[in-house]
Short mmCIF file of C-alpha atoms and ligand atoms in Angstrom, two decimals:
data_model
loop_
_atom_site.label_atom_id
_atom_site.label_comp_id
_atom_site.label_asym_id
_atom_site.label_seq_id
_atom_site.Cartn_x
_atom_site.Cartn_y
_atom_site.Cartn_z
CA MET U 30 128.77 100.10 114.62
CA SER U 31 130.24 97.55 116.96
CA GLN U 32 128.50 96.06 119.92
CA SER U 33 131.13 97.31 122.33
CA ASN U 34 130.80 100.88 121.13
CA HIS U 35 127.21 100.90 122.04
CA SER U 36 127.43 98.75 125.09
CA SER U 37 129.09 101.79 126.54
CA ARG U 38 126.84 101.38 129.51
CA ARG U 39 124.64 104.31 128.82
CA ASN U 40 123.21 105.79 131.91
CA PHE U 41 119.61 106.31 132.76
CA LEU U 42 117.27 106.99 135.62
CA LYS U 43 115.21 104.14 136.91
CA ALA U 44 112.27 106.32 137.73
CA LEU U 45 111.90 107.34 134.12
CA GLY U 46 108.94 109.51 133.44
CA LEU U 47 107.51 109.03 136.89
CA GLY U 48 108.60 112.32 138.38
CA ALA U 49 107.26 115.75 137.59
CA GLY U 50 110.84 116.87 136.97
CA PHE U 51 110.81 115.13 133.60
CA ALA U 52 108.07 117.27 132.18
CA THR U 53 110.55 119.94 131.09
CA ALA U 54 112.22 120.32 127.72
CA PRO U 55 113.63 117.09 126.34
CA SER U 56 117.06 116.13 127.53
CA VAL U 57 118.63 112.72 127.30
CA ILE U 58 118.04 110.84 130.52
CA ARG U 59 121.14 109.09 131.77
CA ALA U 60 122.11 108.07 135.28
CA ALA U 61 125.23 107.32 137.21
CA THR U 62 125.34 103.57 136.67
CA THR U 63 127.39 101.58 134.21
CA ARG U 64 124.83 98.85 133.67
CA PRO U 65 123.58 98.15 130.15
CA HIS U 66 120.16 99.53 129.40
CA VAL U 67 117.67 97.79 127.11
CA ILE U 68 114.54 99.68 126.10
CA VAL U 69 111.56 97.63 124.95
CA VAL U 70 108.85 99.45 123.01
CA GLY U 71 105.37 97.90 123.09
CA GLY U 72 103.90 95.79 125.87
CA GLY U 73 102.08 93.11 123.85
CA PHE U 74 102.96 89.41 123.65
CA ALA U 75 106.34 90.15 122.07
CA GLY U 76 107.47 93.18 124.08
CA ALA U 77 106.22 92.14 127.52
CA THR U 78 107.86 88.71 127.14
CA ALA U 79 111.17 90.21 126.03
CA ALA U 80 111.23 92.65 128.94
CA LYS U 81 110.36 89.93 131.44
CA TYR U 82 112.89 87.38 130.19
CA LEU U 83 115.74 89.88 129.96
CA ARG U 84 115.33 90.44 133.69
CA HIS U 85 114.42 86.82 134.46
CA TRP U 86 117.69 85.67 132.94
CA SER U 87 119.90 88.54 134.10
CA THR U 88 119.83 90.96 136.98
CA SER U 89 122.77 92.91 135.59
CA VAL U 90 120.83 94.57 132.81
CA ASP U 91 118.36 97.43 133.31
CA VAL U 92 115.16 97.18 131.33
CA THR U 93 112.60 99.86 130.50
CA LEU U 94 109.28 98.91 128.92
CA ILE U 95 107.48 101.75 127.14
CA GLU U 96 103.78 101.22 126.43
CA PRO U 97 101.08 103.91 126.10
CA ASN U 98 98.29 101.86 127.66
CA ALA U 99 97.99 100.93 131.35
CA ASN U 100 96.09 97.78 130.36
CA TYR U 101 96.73 95.39 127.52
CA TYR U 102 93.70 93.65 126.02
CA SER U 103 94.58 90.34 124.46
CA PRO U 104 93.44 89.86 120.86
CA ILE U 105 93.81 86.13 121.59
CA LEU U 106 90.37 84.78 122.64
CA SER U 107 88.83 88.17 121.83
CA ASN U 108 86.46 86.71 119.22
CA LEU U 109 84.72 85.03 122.16
CA VAL U 110 83.46 88.47 123.21
CA LEU U 111 81.29 88.36 120.07
CA ASN U 112 79.32 85.29 121.14
CA GLY U 113 79.31 86.19 124.82
CA GLN U 114 81.78 83.55 126.04
CA ARG U 115 84.32 86.08 127.33
CA ASN U 116 84.26 89.72 128.41
CA LEU U 117 86.98 92.31 127.98
CA SER U 118 88.01 92.29 131.64
CA GLN U 119 88.90 88.58 131.32
CA LEU U 120 91.29 89.52 128.52
CA SER U 121 92.90 92.44 130.34
CA PHE U 122 96.46 92.46 131.70
CA ASN U 123 98.64 95.08 133.32
CA TYR U 124 102.35 95.48 133.91
CA ALA U 125 102.41 95.43 137.73
CA THR U 126 104.11 92.03 138.02
CA LEU U 127 106.72 92.96 135.43
CA ALA U 128 107.51 96.11 137.40
CA GLN U 129 107.33 94.70 140.93
CA GLN U 130 108.64 91.16 140.52
CA TYR U 131 111.08 91.65 137.68
CA GLY U 132 112.25 95.20 138.40
CA ILE U 133 111.34 96.51 134.96
CA SER U 134 110.83 100.27 134.68
CA VAL U 135 107.43 100.57 133.07
CA VAL U 136 106.86 103.92 131.39
CA GLN U 137 103.35 104.72 130.24
CA ASP U 138 104.06 106.71 127.10
CA ARG U 139 104.45 106.36 123.35
CA VAL U 140 107.73 106.42 121.45
CA ASN U 141 107.50 109.10 118.79
CA THR U 142 110.96 109.04 117.26
CA ILE U 143 114.13 106.97 117.28
CA ASP U 144 117.60 108.41 116.80
CA SER U 145 119.58 105.31 115.88
CA ALA U 146 122.84 107.25 115.51
CA ASN U 147 122.69 108.60 119.05
CA HIS U 148 120.91 105.54 120.49
CA THR U 149 117.97 107.48 121.90
CA VAL U 150 114.18 107.37 121.75
CA THR U 151 111.94 110.37 122.25
CA LEU U 152 108.57 109.94 123.88
CA ALA U 153 105.28 111.71 123.17
CA GLY U 154 105.57 113.15 126.69
CA GLY U 155 108.81 114.88 125.69
CA ASN U 156 111.50 112.81 127.41
CA THR U 157 114.43 111.38 125.52
CA LEU U 158 115.89 108.11 126.81
CA ALA U 159 119.20 106.49 125.90
CA TYR U 160 119.61 102.79 125.18
CA ASP U 161 122.35 100.29 124.55
CA ARG U 162 119.94 97.95 122.79
CA LEU U 163 116.44 98.77 121.62
CA ILE U 164 113.69 96.18 121.08
CA LEU U 165 110.73 97.29 118.98
CA ALA U 166 107.50 95.33 119.34
CA PRO U 167 104.78 97.72 118.14
CA GLY U 168 102.58 95.04 116.52
CA ILE U 169 100.65 95.97 113.40
CA ASP U 170 99.27 99.00 111.68
CA PHE U 171 96.60 99.05 108.96
CA MET U 172 96.95 100.14 105.36
CA THR U 173 94.57 102.70 103.93
CA VAL U 174 91.28 101.50 102.43
CA PRO U 175 89.44 104.25 100.51
CA GLY U 176 86.40 105.43 102.49
CA LEU U 177 87.11 103.33 105.57
CA ASP U 178 86.45 105.00 108.92
CA SER U 179 87.47 102.43 111.54
CA ASP U 180 85.58 104.32 114.25
CA LEU U 181 82.32 103.51 112.46
CA ILE U 182 83.40 100.20 110.95
CA PRO U 183 85.49 98.49 113.65
CA HIS U 184 88.24 96.09 112.62
CA ALA U 185 88.45 94.72 116.19
CA TRP U 186 91.83 93.28 115.23
CA GLN U 187 94.05 95.01 117.80
CA SER U 188 93.83 94.81 121.54
CA GLY U 189 91.12 97.10 122.88
CA PRO U 190 87.46 97.94 123.15
CA GLN U 191 86.64 97.75 119.42
CA ILE U 192 85.61 94.13 119.95
CA GLN U 193 82.88 95.33 122.32
CA GLN U 194 81.70 97.83 119.71
CA LEU U 195 81.47 95.04 117.14
CA GLN U 196 79.63 92.82 119.63
CA GLN U 197 77.09 95.60 120.26
CA GLN U 198 76.58 96.06 116.52
CA LEU U 199 76.08 92.31 116.11
CA ALA U 200 73.56 92.20 118.98
CA ALA U 201 71.65 95.17 117.52
CA MET U 202 71.46 93.68 114.02
CA PRO U 203 67.85 93.44 112.71
CA ALA U 204 66.23 90.01 112.38
CA GLY U 205 67.26 88.52 109.06
CA GLY U 206 69.97 91.16 108.59
CA THR U 207 73.34 90.82 106.88
CA PHE U 208 76.78 90.80 108.51
CA VAL U 209 79.62 91.31 106.03
CA MET U 210 83.26 90.80 106.95
CA THR U 211 86.42 91.17 104.88
CA ILE U 212 89.69 89.24 105.16
CA PRO U 213 92.90 90.84 103.86
CA LYS U 214 95.50 89.07 101.74
CA ALA U 215 98.10 87.20 103.79
CA PRO U 216 100.37 87.94 105.56
CA TYR U 217 98.15 89.26 108.31
CA ARG U 218 97.90 88.79 112.08
CA CYS U 219 96.76 85.28 113.12
CA PRO U 220 96.22 83.18 109.96
CA PRO U 221 93.12 81.28 111.27
CA GLY U 222 91.76 84.35 113.11
CA PRO U 223 89.35 85.75 110.48
CA TYR U 224 87.85 82.30 109.75
CA GLU U 225 87.53 81.78 113.51
CA ARG U 226 85.69 85.12 113.69
CA ALA U 227 83.33 84.05 110.92
CA CYS U 228 82.50 80.88 112.88
CA VAL U 229 81.90 82.75 116.13
CA VAL U 230 79.67 85.34 114.43
CA ALA U 231 77.77 82.51 112.70
CA ASP U 232 77.41 80.75 116.05
CA TYR U 233 75.86 83.89 117.51
CA LEU U 234 73.51 84.31 114.53
CA LYS U 235 72.45 80.66 114.61
CA ARG U 236 71.38 81.01 118.23
CA HIS U 237 70.01 84.58 118.27
CA ASN U 238 69.18 85.63 114.71
CA PRO U 239 68.78 82.42 112.68
CA THR U 240 67.44 84.05 109.49
CA ALA U 241 70.42 86.43 109.31
CA LYS U 242 73.31 85.97 106.86
CA LEU U 243 77.07 86.26 107.13
CA ILE U 244 78.99 87.09 103.96
CA VAL U 245 82.75 86.48 104.17
CA LEU U 246 84.74 88.39 101.54
CA ASP U 247 88.20 86.82 101.47
CA ALA U 248 90.96 88.50 99.41
CA ASN U 249 92.83 85.18 99.43
CA ALA U 250 92.25 82.46 96.83
CA GLY U 251 90.76 80.23 99.51
CA ILE U 252 90.81 79.49 103.24
CA ILE U 253 94.52 79.76 104.06
CA VAL U 254 94.74 77.37 107.05
CA GLU U 255 92.69 74.52 108.56
CA GLN U 256 90.73 74.31 105.28
CA GLU U 257 88.78 71.17 106.21
CA THR U 258 87.71 72.46 109.60
CA PHE U 259 86.57 75.88 108.41
CA ASN U 260 85.03 74.56 105.21
CA HIS U 261 83.00 72.07 107.27
CA ALA U 262 81.93 74.86 109.62
CA PHE U 263 80.85 77.15 106.77
CA THR U 264 79.04 74.51 104.71
CA VAL U 265 77.68 72.14 107.37
CA THR U 266 77.61 73.62 110.88
CA TYR U 267 76.52 77.03 109.61
CA ALA U 268 74.86 75.97 106.34
CA GLY U 269 72.39 78.62 105.19
CA ILE U 270 74.05 81.29 107.32
CA VAL U 271 77.58 81.65 105.90
CA GLU U 272 78.34 82.59 102.32
CA TYR U 273 82.11 82.37 101.76
CA LEU U 274 83.48 84.25 98.73
CA PRO U 275 87.21 83.78 97.99
CA ASP U 276 89.28 86.05 95.70
CA SER U 277 87.21 89.02 96.87
CA GLU U 278 89.58 91.92 97.11
CA LEU U 279 88.29 94.95 98.98
CA GLN U 280 88.52 98.13 96.92
CA ALA U 281 86.54 100.70 98.89
CA VAL U 282 84.14 101.14 101.77
CA ASP U 283 81.18 103.42 102.33
CA SER U 284 81.46 103.69 106.10
CA VAL U 285 78.15 105.52 106.58
CA GLN U 286 75.98 103.35 104.31
CA ARG U 287 78.00 100.24 105.32
CA ILE U 288 78.83 99.05 101.81
CA ALA U 289 81.94 97.06 100.90
CA THR U 290 83.04 97.21 97.28
CA THR U 291 85.19 94.37 95.91
CA ASN U 292 86.31 93.27 92.45
CA TYR U 293 82.97 91.36 92.28
CA GLY U 294 80.66 94.23 93.20
CA GLU U 295 79.01 95.92 96.16
CA TYR U 296 77.90 94.25 99.39
CA ALA U 297 75.51 96.18 101.62
CA ALA U 298 75.59 95.26 105.30
CA ASP U 299 73.70 95.86 108.50
CA VAL U 300 77.02 95.23 110.25
CA LEU U 301 80.27 95.64 108.35
CA ASN U 302 83.54 94.34 109.81
CA VAL U 303 86.52 95.32 107.67
CA ILE U 304 89.90 93.86 108.62
CA PRO U 305 92.18 96.04 106.48
CA PRO U 306 95.49 94.85 104.98
CA HIS U 307 98.30 95.00 107.53
CA GLN U 308 101.79 96.38 107.79
CA ALA U 309 104.30 96.70 110.63
CA GLY U 310 103.50 99.14 113.43
CA SER U 311 103.91 102.78 112.35
CA LEU U 312 107.04 103.24 114.46
CA ILE U 313 108.85 100.73 112.24
CA HIS U 314 108.05 102.85 109.20
CA GLN U 315 108.95 106.13 110.89
CA ALA U 316 112.31 104.63 111.86
CA GLY U 317 113.00 103.49 108.28
CA LEU U 318 113.07 99.81 109.28
CA ALA U 319 110.31 98.48 106.97
CA ASN U 320 112.87 97.16 104.49
CA ASP U 321 111.40 93.93 103.09
CA ALA U 322 110.45 93.67 99.40
CA SER U 323 106.88 94.81 100.09
CA GLY U 324 108.05 97.79 102.16
CA ARG U 325 105.63 96.68 104.90
CA TRP U 326 107.71 94.64 107.37
CA ALA U 327 111.12 94.75 109.08
CA VAL U 328 113.88 92.42 107.93
CA ILE U 329 115.88 91.06 110.85
CA ASN U 330 118.66 88.58 111.56
CA PRO U 331 116.75 85.56 112.96
CA LEU U 332 119.59 84.75 115.37
CA SER U 333 119.13 88.00 117.30
CA TYR U 334 116.14 89.77 115.70
CA GLU U 335 118.50 92.69 115.06
CA SER U 336 117.29 94.86 112.20
CA THR U 337 119.28 94.66 108.97
CA ALA U 338 118.67 98.41 108.60
CA ALA U 339 119.97 99.70 111.96
CA ALA U 340 122.50 98.31 114.43
CA ASP U 341 121.45 97.58 118.01
CA ILE U 342 117.74 97.80 117.15
CA HIS U 343 115.79 94.55 117.32
CA VAL U 344 112.29 93.92 115.95
CA ILE U 345 110.08 91.12 117.28
CA GLY U 346 106.45 90.05 117.03
CA ASP U 347 104.06 90.91 114.24
CA SER U 348 106.27 93.66 112.77
CA GLN U 349 109.10 91.34 111.67
CA ALA U 350 109.50 89.84 108.21
CA THR U 351 110.90 86.36 108.82
CA GLY U 352 107.93 84.50 107.33
CA GLN U 353 107.04 83.10 110.75
CA PRO U 354 103.31 83.58 111.38
CA LYS U 355 102.16 86.82 112.92
CA ALA U 356 100.81 85.36 116.13
CA GLY U 357 101.12 85.85 119.88
CA HIS U 358 102.42 82.41 120.84
CA ILE U 359 105.33 82.63 118.40
CA ALA U 360 105.86 86.31 119.29
CA ASN U 361 106.49 85.09 122.84
CA ALA U 362 109.04 82.59 121.48
CA GLU U 363 110.76 85.20 119.27
CA ALA U 364 111.01 87.47 122.31
CA LYS U 365 112.92 84.80 124.23
CA VAL U 366 115.32 84.21 121.34
CA CYS U 367 115.89 87.96 121.12
CA ALA U 368 116.34 88.45 124.89
CA ASP U 369 118.81 85.56 125.04
CA ALA U 370 120.77 86.95 122.07
CA ILE U 371 120.94 90.43 123.58
CA LEU U 372 122.23 89.10 126.90
CA ARG U 373 124.88 87.08 125.09
CA LEU U 374 125.89 90.11 122.99
CA LEU U 375 126.05 92.37 126.02
CA ALA U 376 128.34 89.80 127.66
CA GLY U 377 130.64 89.93 124.62
CA GLY U 378 129.44 86.65 123.10
CA GLN U 379 127.45 85.62 120.04
CA PRO U 380 123.76 84.71 119.71
CA TYR U 381 122.81 81.03 120.00
CA ALA U 382 123.35 79.55 116.54
CA ALA U 383 120.34 77.22 116.20
CA PRO U 384 117.18 78.87 117.54
CA MET U 385 113.78 77.24 117.22
CA THR U 386 110.36 78.75 117.73
CA ASN U 387 106.86 77.36 117.73
CA SER U 388 103.39 78.63 116.99
CA ALA U 389 100.00 77.57 118.32
CA CYS U 390 96.56 78.89 117.52
CA TYR U 391 93.31 77.67 119.00
CA SER U 392 90.15 78.70 117.16
CA PRO U 393 86.70 78.66 118.73
CA ILE U 394 84.28 77.28 116.15
CA SER U 395 81.17 77.57 118.31
CA ALA U 396 80.28 78.38 121.92
CA ASP U 397 81.67 75.03 123.07
CA THR U 398 83.96 73.64 120.36
CA ALA U 399 87.39 74.66 119.06
CA SER U 400 90.13 73.54 116.67
CA TRP U 401 93.90 74.04 116.83
CA LEU U 402 96.91 74.49 114.57
CA THR U 403 100.58 74.25 115.44
CA ALA U 404 103.98 74.53 113.73
CA VAL U 405 107.68 74.57 114.63
CA PHE U 406 110.29 76.76 112.94
CA ALA U 407 114.05 76.21 112.98
CA TYR U 408 116.98 78.35 111.85
CA ASN U 409 118.60 77.09 108.66
CA SER U 410 122.23 78.21 108.64
CA ALA U 411 122.48 77.64 104.86
CA SER U 412 119.60 79.96 103.98
CA GLY U 413 119.95 82.19 107.03
CA ALA U 414 116.19 81.95 107.54
CA MET U 415 113.69 80.55 110.00
CA GLU U 416 112.05 77.65 108.17
CA LEU U 417 109.05 75.48 108.88
CA VAL U 418 110.02 72.04 110.17
CA PRO U 419 107.84 70.08 107.69
CA GLN U 420 106.77 67.22 109.92
CA SER U 421 105.91 69.67 112.71
CA LEU U 422 102.81 71.06 111.06
CA GLY U 423 99.82 69.80 113.03
CA ALA U 424 96.11 70.51 113.13
CA SER U 425 93.16 69.06 115.00
CA GLN U 426 90.73 66.72 113.28
CA GLY U 427 87.92 69.25 113.17
CA ALA U 428 86.48 70.98 116.21
CA SER U 429 85.70 69.41 119.59
CA ARG U 430 84.61 70.21 123.12
CA SER U 431 87.85 68.83 124.48
CA ASN U 432 89.82 71.30 122.31
CA TYR U 433 87.59 74.08 123.61
CA ASN U 434 88.56 73.35 127.21
CA LYS U 435 92.25 72.94 126.35
CA MET U 436 92.14 76.32 124.58
CA PHE U 437 91.72 78.10 127.92
CA ASP U 438 94.57 76.11 129.55
CA TRP U 439 96.84 77.01 126.63
CA ALA U 440 95.84 80.68 126.74
CA ASP U 441 96.26 80.92 130.53
CA SER U 442 99.72 79.46 130.19
CA LEU U 443 100.69 81.95 127.44
CA PHE U 444 99.18 84.90 129.32
CA GLY U 445 101.02 83.86 132.50
CA ASP U 446 104.33 83.39 130.71
CA THR U 447 103.99 86.87 129.18
CA PHE U 448 102.51 89.08 131.89
CA ALA U 449 102.98 87.27 135.24
C1 FAD K 504 90.93 87.49 116.90
C2 FAD K 504 92.37 87.13 117.09
C3 FAD K 504 92.71 85.87 117.55
C4 FAD K 504 94.04 85.52 117.75
N1 FAD K 504 94.35 84.25 118.17
C5 FAD K 504 95.65 83.89 118.29
C6 FAD K 504 96.00 82.56 118.69
O1 FAD K 504 95.14 81.68 118.89
N2 FAD K 504 97.31 82.27 118.83
C7 FAD K 504 98.29 83.19 118.61
O2 FAD K 504 99.46 82.86 118.77
N3 FAD K 504 97.99 84.47 118.21
C8 FAD K 504 96.70 84.82 118.03
N4 FAD K 504 96.39 86.10 117.62
C9 FAD K 504 97.47 87.02 117.19
C10 FAD K 504 98.11 87.80 118.34
O3 FAD K 504 97.15 88.50 119.09
C11 FAD K 504 99.14 88.77 117.78
O4 FAD K 504 99.94 88.11 116.84
C12 FAD K 504 100.00 89.33 118.91
O5 FAD K 504 99.20 90.16 119.71
C13 FAD K 504 101.22 90.07 118.37
O6 FAD K 504 101.96 90.54 119.45
P1 FAD K 504 102.84 91.86 119.32
O7 FAD K 504 103.46 92.05 120.67
O8 FAD K 504 103.69 91.80 118.13
O9 FAD K 504 101.77 93.02 119.04
P2 FAD K 504 100.62 93.59 119.98
O10 FAD K 504 100.05 92.52 120.81
O11 FAD K 504 99.68 94.34 119.09
O12 FAD K 504 101.35 94.62 120.93
C14 FAD K 504 101.90 95.80 120.41
C15 FAD K 504 101.97 96.83 121.54
O13 FAD K 504 102.82 97.89 121.12
C16 FAD K 504 102.28 99.11 121.60
N5 FAD K 504 102.81 100.17 120.74
C17 FAD K 504 102.59 100.38 119.42
N6 FAD K 504 103.26 101.47 118.99
C18 FAD K 504 103.94 101.97 120.07
C19 FAD K 504 104.80 103.09 120.27
N7 FAD K 504 105.10 103.94 119.26
N8 FAD K 504 105.30 103.31 121.51
C20 FAD K 504 105.01 102.45 122.53
N9 FAD K 504 104.20 101.38 122.39
C21 FAD K 504 103.67 101.14 121.18
C22 FAD K 504 100.76 98.91 121.49
O14 FAD K 504 100.07 99.78 122.36
C23 FAD K 504 100.61 97.43 121.87
O15 FAD K 504 100.34 97.27 123.25
C24 FAD K 504 95.06 86.47 117.46
C25 FAD K 504 94.72 87.75 117.02
C26 FAD K 504 93.39 88.09 116.83
C27 FAD K 504 93.03 89.46 116.34
#
């Protein structure tokens, strides 16, 4: 299917979904303009950035952002809710600036189905919208763990109020109680994130419940990033509190009794935090785009993020299968590569041939120290893949107060670049 065929300037209404008139039986919404229309699904770090930069770089494309939630809660910095250093309102963003300043049509709804042949998406509310190019950024979904009820046993791994629920459970834990958390096998969202969570929980216990224990059940063979920093935290900073158990693969959960069963046995908890294995957002699976070897993630062309399974559909952020980390900073970078490629394609050109992206993660280790990790990825035209630039891999020498302060500057800059 050629680009020009589907850059046929599909029409649409700018006030999508805002008027009562759209509540009737589904019909494809098109309008009397000839401007290209890009629909972005998902308003997280990937989708919000893509929508913003499409309009930042071009006023001759119409952009619709579809997201079910009025507010986005950043998973980045969310572990700090657990030890009281941040509250949810400080991690909350809305789409007002994207709508008002960038002229993006923000539709509060969920995409239920995609018709790639007819270039339409159908929303839970019933409307069907036509696109020239579709960007999917639905983040992650979780795989089934026998017995797991995530309402009782919060993962707190997606944006939203589950982190508050986990914080309340932590605060209500009996003196000398046991907190058990599980880490899935990589790849998962935010490589240092679970170890960061263990540190923040241990920090809370050290200060408020010093005879309590934290058992970390890691399905991986060992700490997968920043080994020295996290190992030092577990064995020195939080000695006597943290018990770290690698190669512990979760097999089942008793959500009522709060018991995690692994290949090594059963672990009873006063608070149980299960981070289940991940896969691409469910929309990717429904659309038949989860076409990597594991059947969990979407294979894309790294020059444009266009799916290898469906023309004119692009997948960015945590759902994609390039091997780049599943993280918000790099999702923001992927979104810019994708937006740039789409604008070039819509103008009859080709995507930029040598894209680079970078990743950065700051990890709070205590209430006033943090560490960081960074990496740069570059397109290799011989392999056709995004590859780590070896000398770019950097990590802090342990945790420090100075890193802790810089963490908020970095996050503010990323939040601003995405939502403001
Ligand atoms: C504790 C923790 C700490 C982290 N720290 C860092 C860090 O230091 N640095 C870093 O770079 N990253 C970090 N991350 C990772 C980062 O939060 C994610 O990688 C990032 O949010 C991925 O962005 P995304 O846009 O792909 O997905 P998301 O942010 O999850 O956004 C997906 C959006 O899509 C919407 N959506 C889903 N399905 C549909 C549908 N059918 N229709 C419409 N909308 C839909 C959802 O409502 C959601 O708003 C951290 C994560 C956690 C959990």
